[in-house]
Short mmCIF file of C-alpha atoms and ligand atoms in Angstrom, two decimals:
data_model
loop_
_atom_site.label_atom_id
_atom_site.label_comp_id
_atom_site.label_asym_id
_atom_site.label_seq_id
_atom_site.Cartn_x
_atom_site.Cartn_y
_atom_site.Cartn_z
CA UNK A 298 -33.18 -50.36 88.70
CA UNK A 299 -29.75 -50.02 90.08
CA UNK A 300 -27.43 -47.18 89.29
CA UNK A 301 -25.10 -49.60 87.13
CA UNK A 302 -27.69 -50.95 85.51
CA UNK A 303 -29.35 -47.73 84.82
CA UNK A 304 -26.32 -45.87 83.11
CA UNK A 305 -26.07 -49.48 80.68
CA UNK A 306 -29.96 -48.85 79.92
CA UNK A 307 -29.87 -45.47 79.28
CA UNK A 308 -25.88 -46.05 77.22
CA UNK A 309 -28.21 -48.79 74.81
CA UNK A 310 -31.20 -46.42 74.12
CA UNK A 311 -28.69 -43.77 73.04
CA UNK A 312 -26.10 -45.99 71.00
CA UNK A 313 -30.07 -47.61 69.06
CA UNK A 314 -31.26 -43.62 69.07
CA UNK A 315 -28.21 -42.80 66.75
CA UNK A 316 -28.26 -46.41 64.57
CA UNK A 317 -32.12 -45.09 63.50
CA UNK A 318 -30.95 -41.71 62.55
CA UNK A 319 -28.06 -42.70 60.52
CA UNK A 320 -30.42 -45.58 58.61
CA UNK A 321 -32.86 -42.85 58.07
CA UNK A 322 -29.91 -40.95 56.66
CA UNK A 323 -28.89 -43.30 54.79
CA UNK A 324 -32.55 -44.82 53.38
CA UNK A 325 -33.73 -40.89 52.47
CA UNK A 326 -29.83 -40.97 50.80
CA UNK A 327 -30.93 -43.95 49.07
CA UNK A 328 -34.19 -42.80 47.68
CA UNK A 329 -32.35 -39.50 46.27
CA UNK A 330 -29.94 -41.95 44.61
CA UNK A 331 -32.95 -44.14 42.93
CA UNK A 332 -34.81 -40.78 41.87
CA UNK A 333 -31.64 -39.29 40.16
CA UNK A 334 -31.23 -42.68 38.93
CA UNK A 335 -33.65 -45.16 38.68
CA UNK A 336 -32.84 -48.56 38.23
CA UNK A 337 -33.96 -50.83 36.25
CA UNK A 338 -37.43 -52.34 38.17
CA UNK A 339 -38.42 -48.51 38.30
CA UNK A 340 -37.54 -48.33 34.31
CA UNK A 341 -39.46 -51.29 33.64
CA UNK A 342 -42.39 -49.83 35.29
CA UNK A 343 -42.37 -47.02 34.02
CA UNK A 344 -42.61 -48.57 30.73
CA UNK A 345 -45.37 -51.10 32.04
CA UNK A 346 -47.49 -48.54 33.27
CA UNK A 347 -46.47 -45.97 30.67
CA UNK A 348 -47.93 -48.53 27.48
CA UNK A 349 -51.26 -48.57 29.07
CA UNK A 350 -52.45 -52.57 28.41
CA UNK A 351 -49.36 -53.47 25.96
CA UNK A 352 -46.06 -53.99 27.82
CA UNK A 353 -44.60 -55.83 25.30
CA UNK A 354 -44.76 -56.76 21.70
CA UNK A 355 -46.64 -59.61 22.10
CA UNK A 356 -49.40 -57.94 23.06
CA UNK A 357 -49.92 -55.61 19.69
CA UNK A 358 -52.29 -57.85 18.22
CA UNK A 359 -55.54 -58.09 15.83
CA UNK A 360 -56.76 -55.63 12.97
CA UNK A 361 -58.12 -52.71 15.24
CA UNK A 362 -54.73 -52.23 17.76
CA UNK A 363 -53.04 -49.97 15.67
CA UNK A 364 -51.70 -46.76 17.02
CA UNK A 365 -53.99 -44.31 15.88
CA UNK A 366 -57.17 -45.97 17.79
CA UNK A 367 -57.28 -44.38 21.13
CA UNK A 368 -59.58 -42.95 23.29
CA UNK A 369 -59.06 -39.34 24.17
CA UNK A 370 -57.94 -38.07 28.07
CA UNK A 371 -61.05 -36.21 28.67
CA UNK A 372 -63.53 -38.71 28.08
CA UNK A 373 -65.26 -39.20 31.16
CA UNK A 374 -65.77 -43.07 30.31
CA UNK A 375 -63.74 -44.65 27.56
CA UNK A 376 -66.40 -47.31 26.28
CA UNK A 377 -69.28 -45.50 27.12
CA UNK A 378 -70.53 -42.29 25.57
CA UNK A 379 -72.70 -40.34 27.85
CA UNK A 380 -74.19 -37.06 25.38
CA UNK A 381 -73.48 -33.80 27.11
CA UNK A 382 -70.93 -34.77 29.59
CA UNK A 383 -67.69 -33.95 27.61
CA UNK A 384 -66.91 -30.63 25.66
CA UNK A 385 -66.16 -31.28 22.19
CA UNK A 386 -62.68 -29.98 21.90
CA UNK A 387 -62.09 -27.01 19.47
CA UNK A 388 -60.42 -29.32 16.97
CA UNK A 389 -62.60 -32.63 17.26
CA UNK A 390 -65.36 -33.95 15.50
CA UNK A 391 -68.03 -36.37 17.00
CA UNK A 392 -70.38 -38.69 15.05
CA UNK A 393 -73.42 -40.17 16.22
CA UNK A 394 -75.72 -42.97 14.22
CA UNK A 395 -78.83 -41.38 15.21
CA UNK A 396 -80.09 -44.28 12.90
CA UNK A 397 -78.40 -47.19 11.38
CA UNK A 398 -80.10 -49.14 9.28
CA UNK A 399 -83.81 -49.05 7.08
CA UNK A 400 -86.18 -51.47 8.70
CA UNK A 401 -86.32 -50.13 12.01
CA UNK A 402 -86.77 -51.84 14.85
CA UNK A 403 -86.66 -50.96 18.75
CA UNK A 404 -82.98 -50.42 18.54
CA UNK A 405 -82.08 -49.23 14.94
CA UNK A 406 -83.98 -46.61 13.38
CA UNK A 407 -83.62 -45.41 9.52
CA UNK A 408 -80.57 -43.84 8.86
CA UNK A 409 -79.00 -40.75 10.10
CA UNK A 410 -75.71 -39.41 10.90
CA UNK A 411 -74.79 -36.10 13.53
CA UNK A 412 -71.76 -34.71 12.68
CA UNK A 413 -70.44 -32.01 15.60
CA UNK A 414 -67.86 -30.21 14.37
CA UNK A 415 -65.59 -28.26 17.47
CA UNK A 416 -66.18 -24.66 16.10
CA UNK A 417 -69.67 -24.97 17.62
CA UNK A 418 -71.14 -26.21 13.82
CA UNK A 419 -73.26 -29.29 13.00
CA UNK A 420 -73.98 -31.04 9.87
CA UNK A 421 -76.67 -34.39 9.21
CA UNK A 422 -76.76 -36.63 6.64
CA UNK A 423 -80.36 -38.40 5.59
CA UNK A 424 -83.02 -38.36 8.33
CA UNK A 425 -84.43 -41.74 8.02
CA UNK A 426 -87.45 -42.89 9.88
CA UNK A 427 -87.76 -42.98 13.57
CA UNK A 428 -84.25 -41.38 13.71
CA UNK A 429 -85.46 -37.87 15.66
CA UNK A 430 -86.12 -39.82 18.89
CA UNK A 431 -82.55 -40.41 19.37
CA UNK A 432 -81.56 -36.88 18.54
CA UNK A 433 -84.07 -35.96 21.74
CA UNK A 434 -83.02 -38.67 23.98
CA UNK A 435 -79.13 -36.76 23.17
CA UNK A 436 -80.90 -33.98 23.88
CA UNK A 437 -79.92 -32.06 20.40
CA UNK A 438 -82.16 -29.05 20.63
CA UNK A 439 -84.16 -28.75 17.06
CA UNK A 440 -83.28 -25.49 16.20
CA UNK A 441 -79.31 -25.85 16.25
CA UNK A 442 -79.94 -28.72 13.53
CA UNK A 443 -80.14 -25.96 10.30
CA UNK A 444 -78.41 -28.33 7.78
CA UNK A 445 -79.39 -31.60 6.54
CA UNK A 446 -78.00 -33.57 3.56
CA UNK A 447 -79.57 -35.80 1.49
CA UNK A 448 -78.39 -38.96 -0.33
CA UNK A 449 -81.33 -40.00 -1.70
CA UNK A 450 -84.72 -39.86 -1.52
CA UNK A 451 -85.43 -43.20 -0.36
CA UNK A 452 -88.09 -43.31 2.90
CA UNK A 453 -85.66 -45.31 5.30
CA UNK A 454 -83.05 -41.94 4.88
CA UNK A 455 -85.69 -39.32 5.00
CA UNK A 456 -88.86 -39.94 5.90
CA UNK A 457 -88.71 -38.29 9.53
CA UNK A 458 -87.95 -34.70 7.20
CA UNK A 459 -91.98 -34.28 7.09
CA UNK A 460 -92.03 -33.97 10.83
CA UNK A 461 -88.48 -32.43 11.77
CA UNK A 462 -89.88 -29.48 9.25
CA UNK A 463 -93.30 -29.12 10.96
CA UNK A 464 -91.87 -29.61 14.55
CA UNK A 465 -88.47 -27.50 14.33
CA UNK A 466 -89.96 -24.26 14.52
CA UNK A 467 -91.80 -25.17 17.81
CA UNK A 468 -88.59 -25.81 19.37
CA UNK A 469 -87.49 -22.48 18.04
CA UNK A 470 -86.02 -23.22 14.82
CA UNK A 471 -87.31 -19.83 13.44
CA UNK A 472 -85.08 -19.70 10.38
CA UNK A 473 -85.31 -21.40 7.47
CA UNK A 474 -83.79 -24.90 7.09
CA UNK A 475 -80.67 -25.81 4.53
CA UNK A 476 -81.91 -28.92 2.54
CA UNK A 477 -79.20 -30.08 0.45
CA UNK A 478 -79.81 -33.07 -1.56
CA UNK A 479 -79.32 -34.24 -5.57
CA UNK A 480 -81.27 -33.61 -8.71
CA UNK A 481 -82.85 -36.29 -10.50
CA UNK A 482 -82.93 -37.49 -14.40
CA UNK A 483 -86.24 -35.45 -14.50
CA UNK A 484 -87.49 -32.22 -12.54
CA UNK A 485 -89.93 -34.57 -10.78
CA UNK A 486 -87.40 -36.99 -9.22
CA UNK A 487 -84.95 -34.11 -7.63
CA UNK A 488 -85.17 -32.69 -3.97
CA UNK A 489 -86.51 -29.68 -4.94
CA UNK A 490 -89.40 -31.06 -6.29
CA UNK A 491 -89.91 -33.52 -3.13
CA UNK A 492 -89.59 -30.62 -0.72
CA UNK A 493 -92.13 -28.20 -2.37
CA UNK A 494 -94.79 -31.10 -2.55
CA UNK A 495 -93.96 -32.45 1.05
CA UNK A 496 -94.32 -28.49 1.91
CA UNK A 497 -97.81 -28.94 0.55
CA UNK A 498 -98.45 -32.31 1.93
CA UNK A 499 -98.12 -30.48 5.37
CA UNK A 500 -100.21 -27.37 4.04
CA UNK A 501 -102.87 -28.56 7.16
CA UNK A 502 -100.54 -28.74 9.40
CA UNK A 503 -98.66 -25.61 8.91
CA UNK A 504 -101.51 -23.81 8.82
CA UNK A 505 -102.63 -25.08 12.23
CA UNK A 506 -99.00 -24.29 13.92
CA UNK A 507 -99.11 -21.01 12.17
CA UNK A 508 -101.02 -19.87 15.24
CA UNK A 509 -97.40 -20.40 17.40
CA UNK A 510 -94.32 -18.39 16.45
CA UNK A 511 -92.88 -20.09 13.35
CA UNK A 512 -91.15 -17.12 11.80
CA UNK A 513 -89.43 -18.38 8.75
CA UNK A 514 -89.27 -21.94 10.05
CA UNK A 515 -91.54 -23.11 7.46
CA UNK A 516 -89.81 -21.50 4.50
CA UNK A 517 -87.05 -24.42 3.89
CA UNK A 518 -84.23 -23.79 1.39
CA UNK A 519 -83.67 -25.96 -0.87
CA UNK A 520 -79.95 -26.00 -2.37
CA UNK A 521 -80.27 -28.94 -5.31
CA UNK A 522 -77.43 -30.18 -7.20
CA UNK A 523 -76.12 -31.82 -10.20
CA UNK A 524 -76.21 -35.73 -9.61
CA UNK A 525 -73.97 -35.93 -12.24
CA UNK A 526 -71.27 -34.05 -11.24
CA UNK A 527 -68.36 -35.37 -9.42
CA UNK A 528 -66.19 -33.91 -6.84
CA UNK A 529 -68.58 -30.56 -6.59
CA UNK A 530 -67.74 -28.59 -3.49
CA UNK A 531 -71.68 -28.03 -2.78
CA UNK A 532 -71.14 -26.54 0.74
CA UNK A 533 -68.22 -24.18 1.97
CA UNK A 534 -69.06 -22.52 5.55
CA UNK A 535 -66.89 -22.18 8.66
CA UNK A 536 -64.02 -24.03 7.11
CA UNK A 537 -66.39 -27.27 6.34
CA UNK A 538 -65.96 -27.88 2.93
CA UNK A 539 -68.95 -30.99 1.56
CA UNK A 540 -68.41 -32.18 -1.62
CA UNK A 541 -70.37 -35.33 -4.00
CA UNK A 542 -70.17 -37.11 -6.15
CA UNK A 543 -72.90 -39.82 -8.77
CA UNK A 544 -73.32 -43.13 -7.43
CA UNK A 545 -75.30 -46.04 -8.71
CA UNK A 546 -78.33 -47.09 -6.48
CA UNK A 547 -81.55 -48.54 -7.78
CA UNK A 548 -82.01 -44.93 -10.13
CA UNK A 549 -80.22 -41.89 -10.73
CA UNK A 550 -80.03 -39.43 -8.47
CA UNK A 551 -77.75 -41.24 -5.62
CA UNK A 552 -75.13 -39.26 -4.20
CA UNK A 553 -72.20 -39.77 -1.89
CA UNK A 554 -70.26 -37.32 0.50
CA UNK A 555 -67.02 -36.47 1.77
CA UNK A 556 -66.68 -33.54 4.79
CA UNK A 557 -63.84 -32.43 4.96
CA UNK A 558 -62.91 -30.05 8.28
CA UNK A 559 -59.63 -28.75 10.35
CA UNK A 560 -57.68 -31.67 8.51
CA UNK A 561 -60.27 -34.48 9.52
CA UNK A 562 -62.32 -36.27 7.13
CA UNK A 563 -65.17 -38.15 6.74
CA UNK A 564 -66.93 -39.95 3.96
CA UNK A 565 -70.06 -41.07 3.45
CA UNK A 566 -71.44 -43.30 1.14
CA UNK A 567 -75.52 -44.05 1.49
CA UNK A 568 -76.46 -46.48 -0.63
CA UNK A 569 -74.96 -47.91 -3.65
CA UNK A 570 -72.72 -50.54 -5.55
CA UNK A 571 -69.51 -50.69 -4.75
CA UNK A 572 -67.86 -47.62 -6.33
CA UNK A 573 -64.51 -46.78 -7.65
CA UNK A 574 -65.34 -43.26 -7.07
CA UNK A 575 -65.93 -44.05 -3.06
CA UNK A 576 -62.16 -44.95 -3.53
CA UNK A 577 -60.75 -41.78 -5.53
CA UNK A 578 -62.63 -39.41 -3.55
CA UNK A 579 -61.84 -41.45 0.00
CA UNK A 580 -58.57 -42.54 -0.27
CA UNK A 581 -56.97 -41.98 3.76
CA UNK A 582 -59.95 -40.41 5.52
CA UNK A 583 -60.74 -40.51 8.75
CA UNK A 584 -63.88 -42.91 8.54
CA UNK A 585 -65.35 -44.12 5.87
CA UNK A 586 -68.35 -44.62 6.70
CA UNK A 587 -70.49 -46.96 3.20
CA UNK A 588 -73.80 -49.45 3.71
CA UNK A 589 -73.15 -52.26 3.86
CA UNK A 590 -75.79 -56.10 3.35
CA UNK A 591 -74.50 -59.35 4.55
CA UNK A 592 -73.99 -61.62 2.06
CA UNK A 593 -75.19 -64.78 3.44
CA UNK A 594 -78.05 -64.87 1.29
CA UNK A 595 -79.49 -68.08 1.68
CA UNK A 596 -79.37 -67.25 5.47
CA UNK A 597 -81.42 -64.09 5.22
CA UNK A 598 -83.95 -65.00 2.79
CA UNK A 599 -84.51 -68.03 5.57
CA UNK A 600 -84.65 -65.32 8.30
CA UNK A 601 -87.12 -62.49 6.38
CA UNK A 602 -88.78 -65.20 4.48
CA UNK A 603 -88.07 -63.82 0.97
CA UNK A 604 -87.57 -66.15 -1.92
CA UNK A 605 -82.90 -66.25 -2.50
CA UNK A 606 -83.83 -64.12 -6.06
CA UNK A 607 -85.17 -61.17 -4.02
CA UNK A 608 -82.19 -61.12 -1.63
CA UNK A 609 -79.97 -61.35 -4.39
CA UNK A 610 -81.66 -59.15 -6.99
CA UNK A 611 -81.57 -56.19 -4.38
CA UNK A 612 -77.84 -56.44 -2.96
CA UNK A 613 -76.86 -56.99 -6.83
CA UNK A 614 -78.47 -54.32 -8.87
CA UNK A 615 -78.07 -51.42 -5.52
CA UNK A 616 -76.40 -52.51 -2.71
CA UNK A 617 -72.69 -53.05 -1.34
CA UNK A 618 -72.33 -56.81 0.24
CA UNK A 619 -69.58 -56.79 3.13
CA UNK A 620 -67.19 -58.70 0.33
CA UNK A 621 -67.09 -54.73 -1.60
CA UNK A 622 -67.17 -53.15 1.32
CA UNK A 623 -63.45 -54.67 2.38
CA UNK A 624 -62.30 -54.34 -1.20
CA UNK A 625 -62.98 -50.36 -1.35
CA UNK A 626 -61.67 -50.08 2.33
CA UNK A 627 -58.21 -52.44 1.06
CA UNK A 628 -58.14 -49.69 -1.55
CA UNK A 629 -58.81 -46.72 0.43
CA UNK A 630 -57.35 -46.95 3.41
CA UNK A 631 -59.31 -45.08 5.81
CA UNK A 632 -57.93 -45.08 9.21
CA UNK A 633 -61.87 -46.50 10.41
CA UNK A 634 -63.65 -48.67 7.34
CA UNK A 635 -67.06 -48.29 9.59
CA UNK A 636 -70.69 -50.38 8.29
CA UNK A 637 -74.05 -49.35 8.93
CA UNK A 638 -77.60 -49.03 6.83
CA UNK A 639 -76.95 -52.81 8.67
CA UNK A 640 -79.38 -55.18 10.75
CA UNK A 641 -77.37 -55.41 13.62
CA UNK A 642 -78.30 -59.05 14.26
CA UNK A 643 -75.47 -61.70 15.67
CA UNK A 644 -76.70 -64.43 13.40
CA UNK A 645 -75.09 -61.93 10.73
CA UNK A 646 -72.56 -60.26 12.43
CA UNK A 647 -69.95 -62.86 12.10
CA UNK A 648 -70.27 -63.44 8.52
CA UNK A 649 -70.40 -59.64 7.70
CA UNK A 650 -66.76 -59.15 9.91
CA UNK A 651 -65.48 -62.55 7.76
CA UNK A 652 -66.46 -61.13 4.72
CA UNK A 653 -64.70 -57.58 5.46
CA UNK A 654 -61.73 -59.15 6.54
CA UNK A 655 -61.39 -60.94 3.36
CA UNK A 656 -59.95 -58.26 1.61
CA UNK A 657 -59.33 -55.53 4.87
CA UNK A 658 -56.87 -55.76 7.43
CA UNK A 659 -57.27 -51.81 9.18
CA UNK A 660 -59.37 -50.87 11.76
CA UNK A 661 -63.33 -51.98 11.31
CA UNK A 662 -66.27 -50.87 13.33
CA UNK A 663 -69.81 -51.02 12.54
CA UNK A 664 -71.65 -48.09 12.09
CA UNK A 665 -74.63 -49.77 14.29
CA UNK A 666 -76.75 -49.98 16.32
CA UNK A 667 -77.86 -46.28 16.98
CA UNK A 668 -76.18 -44.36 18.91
CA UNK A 669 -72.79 -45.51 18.53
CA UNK A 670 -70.56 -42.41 18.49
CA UNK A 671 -67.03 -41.80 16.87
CA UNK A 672 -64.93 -39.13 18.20
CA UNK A 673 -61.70 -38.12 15.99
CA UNK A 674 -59.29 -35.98 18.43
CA UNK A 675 -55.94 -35.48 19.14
CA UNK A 676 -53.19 -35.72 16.44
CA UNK A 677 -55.62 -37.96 14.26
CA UNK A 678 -56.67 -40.45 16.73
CA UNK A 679 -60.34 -42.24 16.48
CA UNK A 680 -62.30 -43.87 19.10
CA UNK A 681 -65.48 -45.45 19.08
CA UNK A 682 -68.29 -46.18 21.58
CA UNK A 683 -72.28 -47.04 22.58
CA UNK A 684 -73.88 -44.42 23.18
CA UNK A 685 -76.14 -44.19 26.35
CA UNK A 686 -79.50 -42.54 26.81
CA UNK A 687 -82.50 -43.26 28.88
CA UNK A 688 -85.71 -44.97 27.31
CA UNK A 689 -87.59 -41.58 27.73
CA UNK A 690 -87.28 -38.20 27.37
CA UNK A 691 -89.02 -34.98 26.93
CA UNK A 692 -87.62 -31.99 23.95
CA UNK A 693 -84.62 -30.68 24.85
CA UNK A 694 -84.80 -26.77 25.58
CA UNK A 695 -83.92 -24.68 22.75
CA UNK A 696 -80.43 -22.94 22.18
CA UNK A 697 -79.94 -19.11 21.32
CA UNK A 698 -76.65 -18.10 20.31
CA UNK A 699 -77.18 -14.18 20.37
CA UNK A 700 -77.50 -12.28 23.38
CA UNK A 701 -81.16 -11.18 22.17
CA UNK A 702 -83.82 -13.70 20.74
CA UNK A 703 -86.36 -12.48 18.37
CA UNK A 704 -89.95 -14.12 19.21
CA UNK A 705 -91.25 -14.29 15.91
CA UNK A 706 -95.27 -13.04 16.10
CA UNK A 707 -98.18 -16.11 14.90
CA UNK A 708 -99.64 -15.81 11.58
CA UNK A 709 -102.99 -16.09 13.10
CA UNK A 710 -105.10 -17.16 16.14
CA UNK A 711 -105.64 -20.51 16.78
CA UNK A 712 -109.69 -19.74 16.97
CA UNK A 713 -109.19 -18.14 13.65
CA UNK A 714 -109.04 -21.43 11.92
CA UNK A 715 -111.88 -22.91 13.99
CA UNK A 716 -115.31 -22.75 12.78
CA UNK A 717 -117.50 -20.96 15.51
CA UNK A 718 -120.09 -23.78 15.58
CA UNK A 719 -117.13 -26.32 16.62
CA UNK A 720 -115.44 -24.05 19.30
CA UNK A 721 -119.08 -23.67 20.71
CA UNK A 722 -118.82 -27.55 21.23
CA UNK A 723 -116.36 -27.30 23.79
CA UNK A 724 -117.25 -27.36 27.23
CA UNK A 725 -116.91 -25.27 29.63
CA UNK A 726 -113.42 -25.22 31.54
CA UNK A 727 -115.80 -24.74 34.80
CA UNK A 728 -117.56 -27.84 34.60
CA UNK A 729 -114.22 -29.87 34.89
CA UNK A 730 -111.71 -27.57 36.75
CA UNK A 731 -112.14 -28.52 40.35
CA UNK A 732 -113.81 -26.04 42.74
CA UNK A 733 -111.71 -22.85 43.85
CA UNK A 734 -109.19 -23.90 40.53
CA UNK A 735 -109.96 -21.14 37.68
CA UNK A 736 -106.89 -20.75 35.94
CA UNK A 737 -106.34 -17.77 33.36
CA UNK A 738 -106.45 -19.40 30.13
CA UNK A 739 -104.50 -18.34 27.36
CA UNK A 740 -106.92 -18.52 24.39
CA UNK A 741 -105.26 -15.62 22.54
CA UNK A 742 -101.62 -15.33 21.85
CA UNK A 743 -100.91 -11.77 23.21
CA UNK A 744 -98.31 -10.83 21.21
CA UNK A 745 -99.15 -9.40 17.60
CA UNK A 746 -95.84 -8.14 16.61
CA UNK A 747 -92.13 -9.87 16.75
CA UNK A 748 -90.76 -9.12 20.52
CA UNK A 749 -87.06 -9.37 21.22
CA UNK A 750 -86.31 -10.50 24.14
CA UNK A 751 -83.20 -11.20 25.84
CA UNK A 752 -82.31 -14.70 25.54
CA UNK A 753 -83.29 -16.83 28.18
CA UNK A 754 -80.82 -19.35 28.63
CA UNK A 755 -77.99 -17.07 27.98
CA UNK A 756 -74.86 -17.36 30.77
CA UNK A 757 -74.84 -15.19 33.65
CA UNK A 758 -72.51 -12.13 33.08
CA UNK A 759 -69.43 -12.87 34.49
CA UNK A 760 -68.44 -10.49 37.82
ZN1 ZN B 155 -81.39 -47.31 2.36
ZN1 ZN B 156 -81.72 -46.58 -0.83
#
């Protein structure tokens, strides 16, 4: 390059060095400007973003998009519910259908209902049949589950009591279980009188197990109340106040429930007809949670194969069709009107919804199939989703509060209830253990006496 040409180069790079720090100047100078001040696209986006799915009014639409249906911010997903990912938060409560209707079927057991309250309690209503596999596949350990509540004594809401009882104890439920459940219009048709004779029912089986540590874990107690009485507050622990009241269902002795905890709410109906006490005692809850049968009589009779007069004699005399259903839920106002004791079937789904909607315009879900889980949280928000377990899954481990656990001694040996004839049937470990395996069997428990222990699964102390 020649000297002229040089000094013309080098004058260009210099005068273009310069323009590029005065537009970086002046773009940073811009970008202070838009922060302090952001203009309109930046407002609107804000506001887009901010409405998460509804950036205008046009978009608030259907029964269920009201403002107090939201998921909360620490669910890990928001339409699936994965059990023992997420912390229940101090103030929420989470419901799970264990069980969700009473012919049960590979997806709907008999009905059941966890309630996990965020000061650590838990509460369940009815233990219908099959329902205690999903409360292992959520991996609820047995012996935190110390209060169940009855609303009748039909088999599709308690039937899986017999085992639960028998089985709790060798998951470590050592203390006695809290039965709660209505008296009847004679001694014989109360709870009290069904759990003494299911406790002798099980007298065989007890009596086997009572060679593992049971402690009092077969010593249930029974609280019975008055069906009649309405409004009752029959349990008041830990701030959870449960009251009842009489409802009508195929005899006396039907009860329904409200909980009532930290300002949320829940009712819960069982079985019945359509009640104006359901509405009194309901009136703005969180869920209300009532049976419900479809209506569409002439289709189910088709489906089950049951003459129309045995469809309609049962919904009529004991049972709430979807039609009453939306009527009590027009009249009480709950901010979730939510169905189960339901066959979750799509041939019926449709009509049931119709048939709501007739009378309800709020926010519906069904209470079905299992494992669908509510969570209230927040300042009165309510969210619903499936819950998700795997096909198979073995007891959960058990879960000591207390720094110590007391291991509760056997009442007996196992060979003590063996006749000696019988145990000299058995054959000889040797004969089928393979060569060079001779394990020490345990044929005696080694413990006479309670032991405590320190508990097992306690945290590690912190450093
Ligand atoms: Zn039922
Ligand atoms: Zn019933």
């Amino acid at each position: 390059m020649k000297g002229k040409a040089f000094w013309l180069a080098a004058a260009a790079i210099g005068i273009a060095g310069a323009v590029s720090v005065v537009w970086a100047q002046q773009a940073k100078q811009a970008q202070q400007a838009q922060e302090a001040q952001p203009g309109p696209e930046l407002l609107q986006a804000k506001e887009f973003f901010g409405k998460a799915g509804i950036p205008g009014k046009r978009w608030v639409e259907g029964e269920t998009m009201v403002p107090h249906i939201a998921p909360a911010s620490h669910f890990k997903a928001t339409m699936l519910y994965y059990p023992g990912t997420e912390e229940l938060q101090p103030d929420e409560v989470r419901v799970t259908f264990m069980g969700s209707t009473y012919y049960p079927n590979r997806s709907q057991s008999g009905m059941s209902i966890f309630v996990e309250l965020g000061n650590g309690e838990n509460v369940v209503f009815d233990l219908g049949i099959g329902s205690l596999r999903n409360y292992n596949a959520f991996s609820i350990p047995f012996n935190t589950i110390n209060h169940v509540f009855f609303t009748h004594l039909h088999m599709d809401h308690m039937s899986d009591l017999p085992y639960f009882m028998m089985f709790r104890p060798i998951q470590a439920g050592w203390t006695p279980l809290h039965i709660y459940g209505p008296s009847g219009s004679e001694k014989q048709y109360g709870i009290a009188h069904m759990v003494e004779h299911m406790m002798k029912m099980t007298a065989w089986h007890q009596d086997s197990f009572n060679a593992w540590p049971i402690g009092d874990g077969y010593s249930p107690e029974v609280h019975e109340f008055d069906f009649m009485k309405e409004g009752e507050v029959i349990y008041d622990r830990k701030g959870v106040k449960i009251r009842h009241w009489p409802t009508s269902h195929t005899k006396d002795g039907a009860t329904s429930y409200r909980l009532d905890w930290n300002g949320r709410s829940i009712c819960y109906t069982g079985d019945n007809r359509p009640n104006s006490l359901t509405i009194k005692h309901c009136k703005g809850v969180d869920l209300l949670i009532s049976e419900v049968q479809n209506a569409a009589i002439s289709l189910s009779s088709r489906a089950l194969g049951m003459p129309t007069a045995m469809a309609a004699y049962t919904i009529d005399t004991s049972h709430t069709p979807a039609y009453g259903l939306g009527y009590i839920c027009k009249k009480a106002q709950p901010k979730v009107c939510v169905a189960t004791h339901y066959s979750y079937d799509d041939i019926f789904n449709n009509e049931t919804v119709a048939q709501v909607r007739h009378h309800y315009k709020g926010a519906f879900a069904f209470g079905a199939p299992d494992l669908v889980t509510f969570n209230i949280h927040g300042d009165g928000k309510v969210w619903w989703r499936e819950g998700a377990a795997a096909d198979s899954s073995q007891t959960p481990r058990p879960r000591f509060e207390s720094p110590t656990v007391k291991f509760p001694a056997p009442r007996h040996q196992v060979y003590d209830v063996i006749n000696d004839t019988i145990e000299a049937n058995e054959i000889n470990p040797k004969k089928w253990y393979p060569k060079g395996h001779r394990p020490d069997l345990v044929r005696k428990w080694p413990l006479t006496k309670d032991v405590e222990v320190p508990n097992p699964f306690a945290p590690p102390p912190a450093k």
